PDB file of C-alpha atoms in Angstrom:
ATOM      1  CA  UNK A  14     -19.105  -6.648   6.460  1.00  0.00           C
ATOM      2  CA  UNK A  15     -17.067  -3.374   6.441  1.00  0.00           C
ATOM      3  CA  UNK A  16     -14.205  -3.367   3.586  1.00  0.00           C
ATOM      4  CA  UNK A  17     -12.792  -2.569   0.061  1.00  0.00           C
ATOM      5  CA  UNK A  18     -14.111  -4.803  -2.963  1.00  0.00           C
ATOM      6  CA  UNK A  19     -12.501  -5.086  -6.006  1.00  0.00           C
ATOM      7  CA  UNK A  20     -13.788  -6.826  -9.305  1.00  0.00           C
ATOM      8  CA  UNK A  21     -12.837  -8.872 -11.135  1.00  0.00           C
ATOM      9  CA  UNK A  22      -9.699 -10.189  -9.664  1.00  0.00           C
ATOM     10  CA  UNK A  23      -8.227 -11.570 -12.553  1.00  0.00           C
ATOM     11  CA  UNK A  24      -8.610  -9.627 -16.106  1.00  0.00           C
ATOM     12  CA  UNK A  25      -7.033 -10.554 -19.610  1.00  0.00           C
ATOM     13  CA  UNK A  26      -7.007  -7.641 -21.768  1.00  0.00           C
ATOM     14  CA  UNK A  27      -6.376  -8.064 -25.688  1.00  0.00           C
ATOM     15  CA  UNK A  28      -3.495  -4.754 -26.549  1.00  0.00           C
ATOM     16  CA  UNK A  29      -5.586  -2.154 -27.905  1.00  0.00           C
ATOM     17  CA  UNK A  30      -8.227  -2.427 -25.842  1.00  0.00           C
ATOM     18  CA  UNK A  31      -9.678   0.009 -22.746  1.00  0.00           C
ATOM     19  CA  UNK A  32     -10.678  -2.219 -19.178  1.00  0.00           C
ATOM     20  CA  UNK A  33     -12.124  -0.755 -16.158  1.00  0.00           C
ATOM     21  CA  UNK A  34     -11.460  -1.931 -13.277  1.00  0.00           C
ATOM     22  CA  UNK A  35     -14.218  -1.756 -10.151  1.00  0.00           C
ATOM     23  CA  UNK A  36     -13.276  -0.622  -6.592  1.00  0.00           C
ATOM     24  CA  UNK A  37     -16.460  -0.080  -4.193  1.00  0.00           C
ATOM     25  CA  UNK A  38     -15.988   0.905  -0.310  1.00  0.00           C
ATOM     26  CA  UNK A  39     -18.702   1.267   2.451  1.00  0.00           C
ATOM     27  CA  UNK A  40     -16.202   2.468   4.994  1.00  0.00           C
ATOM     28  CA  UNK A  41     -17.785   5.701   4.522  1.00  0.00           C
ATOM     29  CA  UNK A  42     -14.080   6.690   3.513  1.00  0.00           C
ATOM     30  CA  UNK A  43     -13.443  10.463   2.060  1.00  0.00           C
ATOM     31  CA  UNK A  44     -10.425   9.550   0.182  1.00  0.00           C
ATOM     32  CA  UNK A  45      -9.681   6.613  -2.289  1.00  0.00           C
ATOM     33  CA  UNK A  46      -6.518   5.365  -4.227  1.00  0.00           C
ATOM     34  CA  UNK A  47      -5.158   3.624  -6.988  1.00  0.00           C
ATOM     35  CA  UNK A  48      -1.690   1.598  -7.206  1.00  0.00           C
ATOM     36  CA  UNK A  49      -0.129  -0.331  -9.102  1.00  0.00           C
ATOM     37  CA  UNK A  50       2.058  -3.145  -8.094  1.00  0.00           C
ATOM     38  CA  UNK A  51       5.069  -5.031 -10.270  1.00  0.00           C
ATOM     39  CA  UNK A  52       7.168  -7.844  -8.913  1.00  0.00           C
ATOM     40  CA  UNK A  53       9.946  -7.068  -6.618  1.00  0.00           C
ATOM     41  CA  UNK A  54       8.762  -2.916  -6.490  1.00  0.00           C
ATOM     42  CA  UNK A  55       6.506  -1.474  -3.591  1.00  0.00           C
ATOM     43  CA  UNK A  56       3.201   0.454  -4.647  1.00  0.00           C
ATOM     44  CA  UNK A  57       3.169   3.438  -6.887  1.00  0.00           C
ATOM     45  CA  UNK A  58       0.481   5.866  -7.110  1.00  0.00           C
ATOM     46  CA  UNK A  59      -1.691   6.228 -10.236  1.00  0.00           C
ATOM     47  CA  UNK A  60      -4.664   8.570  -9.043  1.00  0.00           C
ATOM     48  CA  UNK A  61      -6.016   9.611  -5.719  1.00  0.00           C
ATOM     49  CA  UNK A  62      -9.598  11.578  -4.911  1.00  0.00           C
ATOM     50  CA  UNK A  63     -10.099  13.131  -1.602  1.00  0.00           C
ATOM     51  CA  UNK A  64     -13.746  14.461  -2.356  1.00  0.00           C
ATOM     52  CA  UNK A  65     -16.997  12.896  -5.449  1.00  0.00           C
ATOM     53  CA  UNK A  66     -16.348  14.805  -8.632  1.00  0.00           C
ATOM     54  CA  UNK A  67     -12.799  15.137  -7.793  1.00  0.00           C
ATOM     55  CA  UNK A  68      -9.031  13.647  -8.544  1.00  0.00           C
ATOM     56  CA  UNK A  69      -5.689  14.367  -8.646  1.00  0.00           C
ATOM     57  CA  UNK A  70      -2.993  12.278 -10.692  1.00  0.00           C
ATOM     58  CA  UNK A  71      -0.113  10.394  -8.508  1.00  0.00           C
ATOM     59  CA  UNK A  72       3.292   9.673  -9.857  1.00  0.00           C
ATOM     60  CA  UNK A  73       2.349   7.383 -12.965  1.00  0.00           C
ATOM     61  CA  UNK A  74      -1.112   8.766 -14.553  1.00  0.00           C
ATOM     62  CA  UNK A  75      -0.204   8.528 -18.159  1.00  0.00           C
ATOM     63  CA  UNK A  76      -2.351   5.475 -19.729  1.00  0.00           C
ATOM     64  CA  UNK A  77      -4.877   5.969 -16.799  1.00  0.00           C
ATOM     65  CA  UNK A  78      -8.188   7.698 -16.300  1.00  0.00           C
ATOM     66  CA  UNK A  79     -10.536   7.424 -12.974  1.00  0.00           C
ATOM     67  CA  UNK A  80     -13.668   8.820 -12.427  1.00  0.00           C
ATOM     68  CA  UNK A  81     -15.482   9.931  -8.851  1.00  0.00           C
ATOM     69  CA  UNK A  82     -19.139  10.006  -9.176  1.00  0.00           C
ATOM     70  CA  UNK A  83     -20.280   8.108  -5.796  1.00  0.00           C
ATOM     71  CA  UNK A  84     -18.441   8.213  -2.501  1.00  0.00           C
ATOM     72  CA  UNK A  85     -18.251   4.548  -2.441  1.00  0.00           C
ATOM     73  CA  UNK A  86     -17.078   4.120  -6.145  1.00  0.00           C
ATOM     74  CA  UNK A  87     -13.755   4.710  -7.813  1.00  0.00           C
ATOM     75  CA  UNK A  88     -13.449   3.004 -11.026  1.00  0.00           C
ATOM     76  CA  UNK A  89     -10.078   3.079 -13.056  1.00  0.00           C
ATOM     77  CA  UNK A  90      -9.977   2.431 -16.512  1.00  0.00           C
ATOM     78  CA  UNK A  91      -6.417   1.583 -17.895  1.00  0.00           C
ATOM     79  CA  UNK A  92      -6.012   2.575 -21.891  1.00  0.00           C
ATOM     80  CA  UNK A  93      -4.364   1.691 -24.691  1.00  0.00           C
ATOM     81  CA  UNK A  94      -2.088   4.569 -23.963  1.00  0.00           C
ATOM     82  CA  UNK A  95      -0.991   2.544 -21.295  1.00  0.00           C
ATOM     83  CA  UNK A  96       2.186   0.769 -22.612  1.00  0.00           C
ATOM     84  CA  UNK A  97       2.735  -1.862 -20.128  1.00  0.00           C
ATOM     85  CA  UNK A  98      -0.593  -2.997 -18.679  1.00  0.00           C
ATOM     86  CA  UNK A  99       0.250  -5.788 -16.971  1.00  0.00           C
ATOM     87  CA  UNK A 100       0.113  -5.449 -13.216  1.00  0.00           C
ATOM     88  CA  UNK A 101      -1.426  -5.662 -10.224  1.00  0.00           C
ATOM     89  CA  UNK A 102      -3.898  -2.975  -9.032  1.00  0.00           C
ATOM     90  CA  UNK A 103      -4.773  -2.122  -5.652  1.00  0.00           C
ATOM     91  CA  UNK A 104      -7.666   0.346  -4.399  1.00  0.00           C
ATOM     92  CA  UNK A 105      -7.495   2.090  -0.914  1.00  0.00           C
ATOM     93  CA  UNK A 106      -9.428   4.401   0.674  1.00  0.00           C
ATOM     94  CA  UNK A 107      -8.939   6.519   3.972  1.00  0.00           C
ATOM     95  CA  UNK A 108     -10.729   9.215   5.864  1.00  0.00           C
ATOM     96  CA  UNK A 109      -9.791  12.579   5.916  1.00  0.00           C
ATOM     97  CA  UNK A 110      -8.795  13.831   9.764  1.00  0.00           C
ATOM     98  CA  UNK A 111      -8.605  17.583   9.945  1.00  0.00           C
ATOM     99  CA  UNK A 112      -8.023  17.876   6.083  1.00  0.00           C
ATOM    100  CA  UNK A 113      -5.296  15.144   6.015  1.00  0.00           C
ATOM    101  CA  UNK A 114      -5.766  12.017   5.493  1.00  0.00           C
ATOM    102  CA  UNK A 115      -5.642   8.903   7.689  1.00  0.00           C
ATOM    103  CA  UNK A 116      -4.685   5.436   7.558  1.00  0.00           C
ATOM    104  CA  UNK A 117      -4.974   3.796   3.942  1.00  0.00           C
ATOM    105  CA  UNK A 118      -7.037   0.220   4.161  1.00  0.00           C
ATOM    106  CA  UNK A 119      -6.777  -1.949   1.022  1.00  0.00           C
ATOM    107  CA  UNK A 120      -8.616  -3.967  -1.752  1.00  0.00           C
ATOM    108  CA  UNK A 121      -8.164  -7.743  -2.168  1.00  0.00           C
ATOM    109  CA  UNK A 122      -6.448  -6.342  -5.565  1.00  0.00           C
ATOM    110  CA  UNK A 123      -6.934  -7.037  -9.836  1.00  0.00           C
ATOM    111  CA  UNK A 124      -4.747  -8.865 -11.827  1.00  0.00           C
ATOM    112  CA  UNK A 125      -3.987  -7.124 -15.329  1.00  0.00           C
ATOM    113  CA  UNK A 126      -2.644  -9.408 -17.848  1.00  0.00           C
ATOM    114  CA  UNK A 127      -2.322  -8.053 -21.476  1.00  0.00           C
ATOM    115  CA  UNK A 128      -2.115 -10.914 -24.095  1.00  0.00           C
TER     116      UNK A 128
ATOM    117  CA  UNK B   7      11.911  14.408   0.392  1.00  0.00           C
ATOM    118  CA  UNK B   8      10.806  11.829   2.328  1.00  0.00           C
ATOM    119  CA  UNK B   9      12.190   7.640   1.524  1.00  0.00           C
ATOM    120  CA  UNK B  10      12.431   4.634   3.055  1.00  0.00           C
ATOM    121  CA  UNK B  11      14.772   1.579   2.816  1.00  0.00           C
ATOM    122  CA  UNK B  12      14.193  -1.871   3.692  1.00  0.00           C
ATOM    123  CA  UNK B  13      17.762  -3.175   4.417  1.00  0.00           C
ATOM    124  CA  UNK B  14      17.052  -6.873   3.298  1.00  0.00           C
ATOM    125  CA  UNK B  15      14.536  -7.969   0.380  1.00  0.00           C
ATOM    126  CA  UNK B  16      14.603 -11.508   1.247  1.00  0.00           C
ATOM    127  CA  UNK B  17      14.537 -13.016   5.183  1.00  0.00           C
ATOM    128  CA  UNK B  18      14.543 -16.575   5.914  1.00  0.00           C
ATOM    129  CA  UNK B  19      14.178 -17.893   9.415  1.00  0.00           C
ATOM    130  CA  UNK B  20      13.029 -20.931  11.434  1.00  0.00           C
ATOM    131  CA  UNK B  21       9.469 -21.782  12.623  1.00  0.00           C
ATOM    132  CA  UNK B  22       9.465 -20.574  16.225  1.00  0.00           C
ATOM    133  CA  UNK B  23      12.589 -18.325  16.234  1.00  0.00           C
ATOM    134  CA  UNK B  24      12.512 -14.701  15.650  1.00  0.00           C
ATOM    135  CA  UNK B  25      11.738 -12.405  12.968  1.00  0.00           C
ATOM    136  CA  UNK B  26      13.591  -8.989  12.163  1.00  0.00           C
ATOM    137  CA  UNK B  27      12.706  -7.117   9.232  1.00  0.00           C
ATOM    138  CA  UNK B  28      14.821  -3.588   9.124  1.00  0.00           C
ATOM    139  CA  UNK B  29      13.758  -0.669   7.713  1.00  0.00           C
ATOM    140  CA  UNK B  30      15.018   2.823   7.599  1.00  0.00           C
ATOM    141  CA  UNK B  31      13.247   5.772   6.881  1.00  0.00           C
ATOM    142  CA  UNK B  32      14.668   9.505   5.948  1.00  0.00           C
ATOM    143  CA  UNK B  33      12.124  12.720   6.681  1.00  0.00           C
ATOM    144  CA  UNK B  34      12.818  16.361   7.657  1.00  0.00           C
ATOM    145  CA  UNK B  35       9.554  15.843   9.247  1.00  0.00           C
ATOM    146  CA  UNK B  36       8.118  13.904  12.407  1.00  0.00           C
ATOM    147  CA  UNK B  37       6.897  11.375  10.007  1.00  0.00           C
ATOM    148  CA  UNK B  38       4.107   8.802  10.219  1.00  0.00           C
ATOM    149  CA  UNK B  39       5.230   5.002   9.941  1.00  0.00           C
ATOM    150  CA  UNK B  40       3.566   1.953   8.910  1.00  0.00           C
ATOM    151  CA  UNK B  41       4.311  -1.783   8.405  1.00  0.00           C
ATOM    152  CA  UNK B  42       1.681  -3.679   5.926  1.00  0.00           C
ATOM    153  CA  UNK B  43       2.024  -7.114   4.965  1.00  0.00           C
ATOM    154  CA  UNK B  44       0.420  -8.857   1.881  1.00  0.00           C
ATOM    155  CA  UNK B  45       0.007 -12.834   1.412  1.00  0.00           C
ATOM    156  CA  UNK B  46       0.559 -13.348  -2.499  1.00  0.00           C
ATOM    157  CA  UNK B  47      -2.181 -12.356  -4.535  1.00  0.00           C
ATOM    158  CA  UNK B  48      -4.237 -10.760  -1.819  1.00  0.00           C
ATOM    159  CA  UNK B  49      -4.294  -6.841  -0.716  1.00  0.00           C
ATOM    160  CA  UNK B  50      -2.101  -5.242   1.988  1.00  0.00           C
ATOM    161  CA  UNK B  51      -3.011  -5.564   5.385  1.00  0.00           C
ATOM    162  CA  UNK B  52      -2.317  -2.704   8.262  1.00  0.00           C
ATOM    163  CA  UNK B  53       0.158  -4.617  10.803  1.00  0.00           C
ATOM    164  CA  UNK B  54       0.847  -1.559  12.953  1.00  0.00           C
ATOM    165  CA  UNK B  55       1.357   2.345  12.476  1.00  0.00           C
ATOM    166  CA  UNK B  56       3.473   5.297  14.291  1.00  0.00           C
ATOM    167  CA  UNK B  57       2.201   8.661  15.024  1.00  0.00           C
ATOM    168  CA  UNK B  58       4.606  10.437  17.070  1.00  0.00           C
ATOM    169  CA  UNK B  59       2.511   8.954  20.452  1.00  0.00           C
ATOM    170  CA  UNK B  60       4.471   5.517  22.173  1.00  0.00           C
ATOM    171  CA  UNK B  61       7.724   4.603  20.379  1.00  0.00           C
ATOM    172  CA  UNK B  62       7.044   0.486  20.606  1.00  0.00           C
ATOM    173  CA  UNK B  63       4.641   0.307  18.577  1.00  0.00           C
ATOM    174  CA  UNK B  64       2.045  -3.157  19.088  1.00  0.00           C
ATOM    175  CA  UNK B  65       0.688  -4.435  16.129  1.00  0.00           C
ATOM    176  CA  UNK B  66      -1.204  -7.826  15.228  1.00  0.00           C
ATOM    177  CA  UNK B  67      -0.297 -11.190  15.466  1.00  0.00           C
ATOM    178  CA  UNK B  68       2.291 -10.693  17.815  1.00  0.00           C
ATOM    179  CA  UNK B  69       3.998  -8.065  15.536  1.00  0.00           C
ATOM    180  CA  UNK B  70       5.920  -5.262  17.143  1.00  0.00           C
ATOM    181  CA  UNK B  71       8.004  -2.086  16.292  1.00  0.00           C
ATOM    182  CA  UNK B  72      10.052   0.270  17.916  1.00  0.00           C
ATOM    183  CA  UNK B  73      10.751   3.944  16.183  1.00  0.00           C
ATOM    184  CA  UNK B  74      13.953   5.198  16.964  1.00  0.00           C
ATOM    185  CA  UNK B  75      14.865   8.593  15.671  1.00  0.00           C
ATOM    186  CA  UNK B  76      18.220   8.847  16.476  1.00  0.00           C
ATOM    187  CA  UNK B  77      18.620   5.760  14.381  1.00  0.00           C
ATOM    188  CA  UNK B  78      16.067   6.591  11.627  1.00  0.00           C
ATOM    189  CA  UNK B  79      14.772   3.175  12.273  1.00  0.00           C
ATOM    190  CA  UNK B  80      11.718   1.067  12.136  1.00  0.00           C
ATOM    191  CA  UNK B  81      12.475  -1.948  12.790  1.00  0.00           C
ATOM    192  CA  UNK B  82       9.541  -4.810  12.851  1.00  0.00           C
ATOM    193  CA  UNK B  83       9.830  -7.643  15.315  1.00  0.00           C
ATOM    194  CA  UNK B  84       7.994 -11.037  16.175  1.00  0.00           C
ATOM    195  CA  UNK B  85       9.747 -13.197  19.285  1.00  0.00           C
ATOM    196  CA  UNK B  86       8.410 -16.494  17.323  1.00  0.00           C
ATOM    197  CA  UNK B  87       7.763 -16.607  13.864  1.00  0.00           C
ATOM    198  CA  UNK B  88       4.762 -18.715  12.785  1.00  0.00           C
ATOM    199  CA  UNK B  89       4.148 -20.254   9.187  1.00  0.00           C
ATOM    200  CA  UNK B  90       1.067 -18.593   8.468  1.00  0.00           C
ATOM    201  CA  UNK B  91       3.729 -15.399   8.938  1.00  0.00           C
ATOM    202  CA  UNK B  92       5.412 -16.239   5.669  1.00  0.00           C
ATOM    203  CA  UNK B  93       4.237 -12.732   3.321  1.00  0.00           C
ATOM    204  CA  UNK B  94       5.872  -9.630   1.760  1.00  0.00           C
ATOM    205  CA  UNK B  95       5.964  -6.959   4.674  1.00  0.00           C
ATOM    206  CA  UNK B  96       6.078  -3.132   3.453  1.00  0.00           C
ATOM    207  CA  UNK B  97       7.876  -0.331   5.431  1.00  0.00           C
ATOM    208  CA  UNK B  98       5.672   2.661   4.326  1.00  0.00           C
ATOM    209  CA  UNK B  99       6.117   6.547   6.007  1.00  0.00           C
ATOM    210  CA  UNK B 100       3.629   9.318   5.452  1.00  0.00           C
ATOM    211  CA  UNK B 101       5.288  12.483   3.643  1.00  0.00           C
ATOM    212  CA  UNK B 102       4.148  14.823   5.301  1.00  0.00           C
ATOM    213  CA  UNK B 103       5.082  17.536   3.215  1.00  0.00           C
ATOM    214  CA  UNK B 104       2.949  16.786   0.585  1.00  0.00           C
ATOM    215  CA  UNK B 105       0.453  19.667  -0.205  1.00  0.00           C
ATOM    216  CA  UNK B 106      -3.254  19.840  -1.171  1.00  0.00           C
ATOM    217  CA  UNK B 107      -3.512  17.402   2.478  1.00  0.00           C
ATOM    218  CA  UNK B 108      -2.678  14.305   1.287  1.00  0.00           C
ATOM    219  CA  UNK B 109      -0.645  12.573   2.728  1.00  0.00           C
ATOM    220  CA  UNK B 110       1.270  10.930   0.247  1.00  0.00           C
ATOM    221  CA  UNK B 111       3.000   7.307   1.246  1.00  0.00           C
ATOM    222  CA  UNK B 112       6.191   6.350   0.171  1.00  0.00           C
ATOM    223  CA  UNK B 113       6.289   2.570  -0.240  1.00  0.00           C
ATOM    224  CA  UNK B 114       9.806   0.439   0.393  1.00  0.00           C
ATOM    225  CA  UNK B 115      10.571  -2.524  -2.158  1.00  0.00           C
ATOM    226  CA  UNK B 116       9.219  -4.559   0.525  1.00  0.00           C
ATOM    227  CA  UNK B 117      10.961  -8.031   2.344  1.00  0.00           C
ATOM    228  CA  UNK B 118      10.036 -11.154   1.085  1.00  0.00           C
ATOM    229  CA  UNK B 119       9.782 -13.754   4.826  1.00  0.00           C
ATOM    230  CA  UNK B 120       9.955 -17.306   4.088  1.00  0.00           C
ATOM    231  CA  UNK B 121       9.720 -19.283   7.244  1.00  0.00           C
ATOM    232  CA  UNK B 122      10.479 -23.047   7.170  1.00  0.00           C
ATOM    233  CA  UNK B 123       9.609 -25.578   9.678  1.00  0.00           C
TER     234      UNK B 123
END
């Protein structure tokens, strides 16, 4: 099956501590995304990456770091810089039509709970 | 700058009767307009998208929208509204002003649709 994983889909993080969250596509997608999700709000960008080996920041980067190493892969690791953790975190990924991107598809989405 | 506004943030409506959920959209540009909907604790789902091509747009499930500039509207429509439709639906446009070409979306609060038998 064609689609966006995401593991693990809950995670309980101690404060203090750095978690990485997994988001693997084999859409054969250019670009891929990271959101982040709080009750009652719609999506807000963390980090996007339209090509491996590079990534831009969105509109709330601070606390967050992302790497692109594989096509398929886009891991984000939330830090302990990150004052208010808890959240849910959504991958997407898209292709790139004529150097613009397309339609974002989504991840099943992680569950961040800091105890 | 490019927003969007859904007009209600909670819609509650009969099994079998229909479903409005109103959105409104500003953009200096021809913009690009979705509707995603998300069951709790899963991912968003692509109902239907605009791209300047047939206003009424046909989505799934019976989900339909109509883009009307004059209005800046995008309004999403079902004639009969089935359990299984109960979800948080997202207006989302495509700014399409953003440089480096992405295409940054701009997310509304969303519309919570309860639907009881």
């Amino acid at each position: 099956d064609g689609g966006i994983t995401q593991s693990p889909k809950y995670l309980f993080r101690k404060e203090g501590q750095n978690v990485t969250l997994s988001c693997e596509q084999n859409l054969n997608h250019d670009a891929m995304y990271w959101y982040r999700q709080d009750p009652g709000q719609g999506l807000r960008l963390i980090y996007y990456s339209q090509i491996v080996n590079d990534f831009q920041k969105g509109d709330i980067a601070e606390g967050y770091s992302v790497s692109r190493e594989k096509k398929e892969s886009f891991p984000l690791t939330v830090t302990s810089a990150q004052k208010n953790p808890t959240a849910f975190y959504l991958c997407a990924s898209s292709m790139l039509a004529g150097g613009r991107a397309d339609t974002q598809y989504f991840g099943p989405g992680t569950r961040l709970t800091v105890l | 700058a490019q927003s969007v506004t859904q007009l209600d943030s909670h819609v509650s409506v009969s099994e079998g009767t229909p479903v409005l959920l109103r959105c409104n959209y500003s953009s200096s540009y021809s913009p690009s307009l979705f509707w995603y909907v998300q069951h709790p604790n899963k991912g968003l789902q692509l109902l239907l998208k605009y791209t300047s091509a047939a206003t009424l747009v046909k989505g799934i499930n019976g989900f339909e929208a109509e883009f009307k500039k004059s209005e800046t509207s995008f309004h999403l429509t079902k004639p009969s509204a089935h359990m299984s439709d109960a979800a948080e639906y997202f207006c989302v446009v495509s700014d399409q002003t953003f440089s480096g070409g992405y295409n940054k979306l701009i997310f509304g609060a969303g519309t919570r649709l309860a639907v009881h038998p």
